[in-house]
Each structure stands twice: as C-alpha cells, then as structure tokens.
CSV table of C-alpha atoms in Angstrom, one decimal:
chain,number,residue,atom,x,y,z
A,2,MET,CA,0.0,-0.1,0.1
A,3,ALA,CA,1.2,3.6,-0.8
A,4,THR,CA,1.1,6.3,1.8
A,5,VAL,CA,-2.3,8.2,2.1
A,6,VAL,CA,-2.3,11.9,3.0
A,7,ARG,CA,-5.3,14.0,4.1
A,8,LEU,CA,-5.0,17.8,4.1
A,9,ASP,CA,-6.9,18.7,7.2
A,10,LYS,CA,-6.1,22.5,7.5
A,11,ILE,CA,-4.1,24.3,4.9
A,12,SER,CA,-3.6,28.0,5.1
A,13,GLY,CA,-4.8,30.1,2.2
A,14,ALA,CA,-1.3,31.8,2.2
A,15,GLU,CA,0.5,28.5,1.0
A,16,HIS,CA,2.0,28.1,-2.4
A,17,ILE,CA,0.9,25.2,-4.5
A,18,TYR,CA,3.4,24.0,-7.1
A,19,SER,CA,3.3,21.7,-9.9
A,20,GLY,CA,6.3,19.5,-9.6
A,21,VAL,CA,8.0,16.7,-11.7
A,22,ALA,CA,10.4,14.1,-10.2
A,23,SER,CA,12.6,11.6,-11.7
A,24,THR,CA,11.3,8.9,-9.6
A,25,GLU,CA,8.0,7.4,-8.7
A,26,LEU,CA,6.6,9.2,-5.5
A,27,GLU,CA,4.2,8.4,-3.0
A,28,ASN,CA,2.1,11.1,-1.1
A,29,GLY,CA,3.4,12.6,2.0
A,30,ARG,CA,6.9,12.8,0.8
A,31,VAL,CA,9.1,16.0,1.3
A,32,LEU,CA,11.2,17.2,-1.6
A,33,ALA,CA,13.4,20.2,-2.6
A,34,LEU,CA,11.9,22.4,-5.0
A,35,GLY,CA,14.1,23.1,-8.0
A,36,ASP,CA,14.1,25.2,-11.1
A,37,LEU,CA,11.2,26.0,-13.3
A,38,GLN,CA,11.1,23.5,-16.2
A,39,ILE,CA,11.1,24.2,-19.8
A,40,ASP,CA,7.3,23.9,-20.0
A,41,GLY,CA,7.0,27.1,-17.9
A,42,GLU,CA,4.5,25.5,-15.6
A,43,SER,CA,6.2,22.9,-13.4
A,44,PHE,CA,9.2,22.8,-11.2
A,45,ALA,CA,11.8,20.0,-10.8
A,46,VAL,CA,11.6,18.4,-7.4
A,47,ASP,CA,14.2,16.0,-6.0
A,48,THR,CA,15.4,14.4,-2.8
A,49,PRO,CA,16.5,17.1,-0.3
A,50,THR,CA,20.3,17.4,0.2
A,51,ASP,CA,20.3,20.1,2.7
A,52,ILE,CA,17.0,20.5,4.7
A,53,GLU,CA,18.3,23.7,6.2
A,54,THR,CA,18.8,25.7,2.9
A,55,ASP,CA,16.6,23.7,0.4
A,56,LYS,CA,13.1,25.0,-0.2
A,57,LEU,CA,11.0,22.0,1.0
A,58,VAL,CA,7.7,21.2,-0.4
A,59,PHE,CA,5.2,18.5,0.7
A,60,HIS,CA,3.8,16.1,-2.0
A,61,ALA,CA,0.0,15.6,-1.9
A,62,SER,CA,-1.1,14.9,-5.5
A,63,VAL,CA,-4.8,13.8,-6.2
A,64,PRO,CA,-4.8,10.2,-6.6
A,65,MET,CA,-6.2,9.8,-10.0
A,66,GLN,CA,-6.8,6.1,-10.7
A,67,TYR,CA,-8.1,4.7,-14.0
A,68,ASP,CA,-8.5,1.2,-12.8
A,69,GLU,CA,-11.8,0.8,-10.8
A,70,ARG,CA,-10.1,-1.9,-8.7
A,71,ALA,CA,-7.6,0.6,-7.4
A,72,THR,CA,-7.9,2.4,-4.1
A,73,VAL,CA,-6.4,5.7,-2.8
A,74,GLY,CA,-3.9,3.5,-1.0
A,75,ASP,CA,-2.6,2.3,-4.4
A,76,PHE,CA,-1.7,5.7,-5.8
A,77,LYS,CA,2.0,6.6,-6.8
A,78,LEU,CA,2.8,9.5,-8.9
A,79,PRO,CA,4.8,8.1,-11.8
A,80,ALA,CA,8.2,9.4,-12.6
A,81,GLY,CA,8.2,12.2,-15.1
A,82,LYS,CA,4.5,13.1,-14.4
A,83,ALA,CA,3.4,16.4,-12.8
A,84,GLY,CA,2.0,16.3,-9.3
A,85,ARG,CA,0.9,18.7,-6.5
A,86,PHE,CA,3.4,20.0,-4.0
A,87,TYR,CA,2.7,22.3,-1.1
A,88,GLU,CA,4.8,24.8,0.7
A,89,LEU,CA,3.5,24.4,4.1
A,90,VAL,CA,3.4,27.1,6.7
A,91,GLU,CA,3.1,27.2,10.5
A,92,GLY,CA,-0.4,26.2,11.7
A,93,ASP,CA,-1.0,23.9,8.8
A,94,ILE,CA,-2.4,20.3,9.6
A,95,VAL,CA,-2.0,17.2,7.6
A,96,THR,CA,-2.6,13.5,8.4
A,97,ILE,CA,-0.3,10.9,7.0
A,98,THR,CA,-0.4,7.1,7.2
A,99,ASP,CA,2.4,5.8,9.4
A,100,ASP,CA,4.0,4.0,6.5
A,101,GLY,CA,5.1,7.3,5.1
A,102,ILE,CA,7.2,8.1,8.3
A,103,ALA,CA,10.4,6.3,9.4
A,104,GLY,CA,10.3,5.3,13.0
A,105,SER,CA,7.2,5.4,15.5
A,106,THR,CA,5.4,8.6,16.1
A,107,VAL,CA,4.4,9.5,19.6
A,108,VAL,CA,1.9,12.4,20.5
A,109,GLY,CA,3.8,15.4,21.6
A,110,GLU,CA,6.9,14.5,19.8
A,111,TYR,CA,8.0,15.5,16.3
A,112,VAL,CA,8.3,14.5,12.6
A,113,VAL,CA,11.0,16.2,10.4
A,114,PRO,CA,12.5,15.8,7.0
A,115,GLN,CA,15.8,14.2,6.5
A,116,ASN,CA,18.7,14.8,4.2
A,117,GLY,CA,19.1,12.3,1.3
A,118,ASP,CA,15.6,10.8,1.8
A,119,THR,CA,12.1,12.0,0.8
A,120,LYS,CA,10.5,10.2,3.8
A,121,LEU,CA,9.7,11.9,7.0
A,122,LYS,CA,11.2,10.6,10.2
A,123,ALA,CA,10.0,10.6,13.8
A,124,THR,CA,12.0,12.2,16.5
A,125,ALA,CA,11.8,13.0,20.2
A,126,THR,CA,14.1,16.0,20.1
A,127,LEU,CA,14.9,18.7,17.5
A,128,ALA,CA,18.3,19.7,16.1
A,129,GLY,CA,17.3,23.2,14.4
A,130,GLU,CA,15.3,21.9,11.5
A,131,LYS,CA,13.4,24.6,9.6
A,132,LEU,CA,10.3,22.5,8.8
A,133,VAL,CA,9.0,20.8,11.9
A,134,PHE,CA,5.7,18.8,12.3
A,135,LYS,CA,4.4,18.2,15.8
A,136,VAL,CA,2.4,15.0,16.4
A,137,ILE,CA,-1.0,16.1,17.7
A,138,ALA,CA,-3.0,12.8,17.4
A,139,LYS,CA,-3.0,9.3,16.3
A,140,GLU,CA,-5.9,7.8,14.2
A,141,ASP,CA,-6.7,5.6,11.2
A,142,ILE,CA,-7.1,6.3,7.6
A,143,ASN,CA,-9.1,3.7,5.9
A,144,PHE,CA,-8.2,1.2,8.7
A,145,THR,CA,-4.5,2.1,8.4
A,146,PRO,CA,-2.7,3.7,11.4
A,147,ALA,CA,-2.0,7.5,10.7
A,148,THR,CA,-0.6,10.5,12.3
A,149,VAL,CA,-1.9,13.9,12.6
A,150,LEU,CA,0.8,16.6,12.1
A,151,LEU,CA,0.8,20.2,12.9
A,152,VAL,CA,3.4,22.4,11.2
A,153,VAL,CA,5.1,24.2,14.2
A,154,SER,CA,8.2,25.7,12.4
A,155,LYS,CA,8.9,26.9,8.9
C-alpha cells in the first residue's frame, strides 16, 4: 500500500506548485523544489540534500486512478509526471499514514524531513530543523494507522 495523505487544514497563504520528479513518488514525501522546467509550468523536485537551505515542499497529489479496482492507497505519482506540491506554513495540519514516516510517532513528539531521503522521520528531540511537524493525534485512515501533524516551524 502507498502512503495516504489527508490535508486537514491548509492555510490560504500557502504556495501550491506543479512539480516533476525523476522517480516514482508516494504522497506525504518532502522534496526540494528546484528550477522552473522548460514547459514554464512545473518545477523540478528532488530528494533534499540540505534540509536547512533547500526550499522544501510536501507532496500531496490528487490520487487519479483509471483502474476501478484501485484504491487511494494504491496511488503513486509516476516518474516524469506532474504532481501537486505544497509549501506548508506554520499552523497547517496534515494527516499521513504511518508507512510514510520512518520510526514510530508519539503524540507530543515531532516529525522532520531528512537529508538524502524524501520520507519524513519521527524524533523526540529537535536539532534546528526549519520544517517541523508536531504529532498532535494518532488515528486511522481507511483502517490504516495514521499520524496527525501540525506544522510548528517553517
């Protein structure tokens, strides 16, 4: 099953980007926003190499499926196809299934991006990250364990 994301509360001040990655992507991944592509409409997105200086965006594409047997949990954005990427701001709330987070999440602790990986990671302590999610609740999405995240730093 692929990671499922629910956008619970997204600020009207956020930026939404059309982005294209060179690899297949699940929703809920954090990537570095690159340059505007030749089409003039989409940006290159890639694995972050420096989470302190990269402009980070959160992947939450609409799960379009053309197979009636497929579910939202089957969706992966194909490599080279445009998807939706959000520049989250403090106060935004998203829910992500736990398979999209490395480690175990605990209410009151944190989830942060990591260098060299698009998958978020759970942590009890912070080390000066510029994009920080606080775990505010645990619940299920379609019977799959999920974590509700509040952006507390941007």
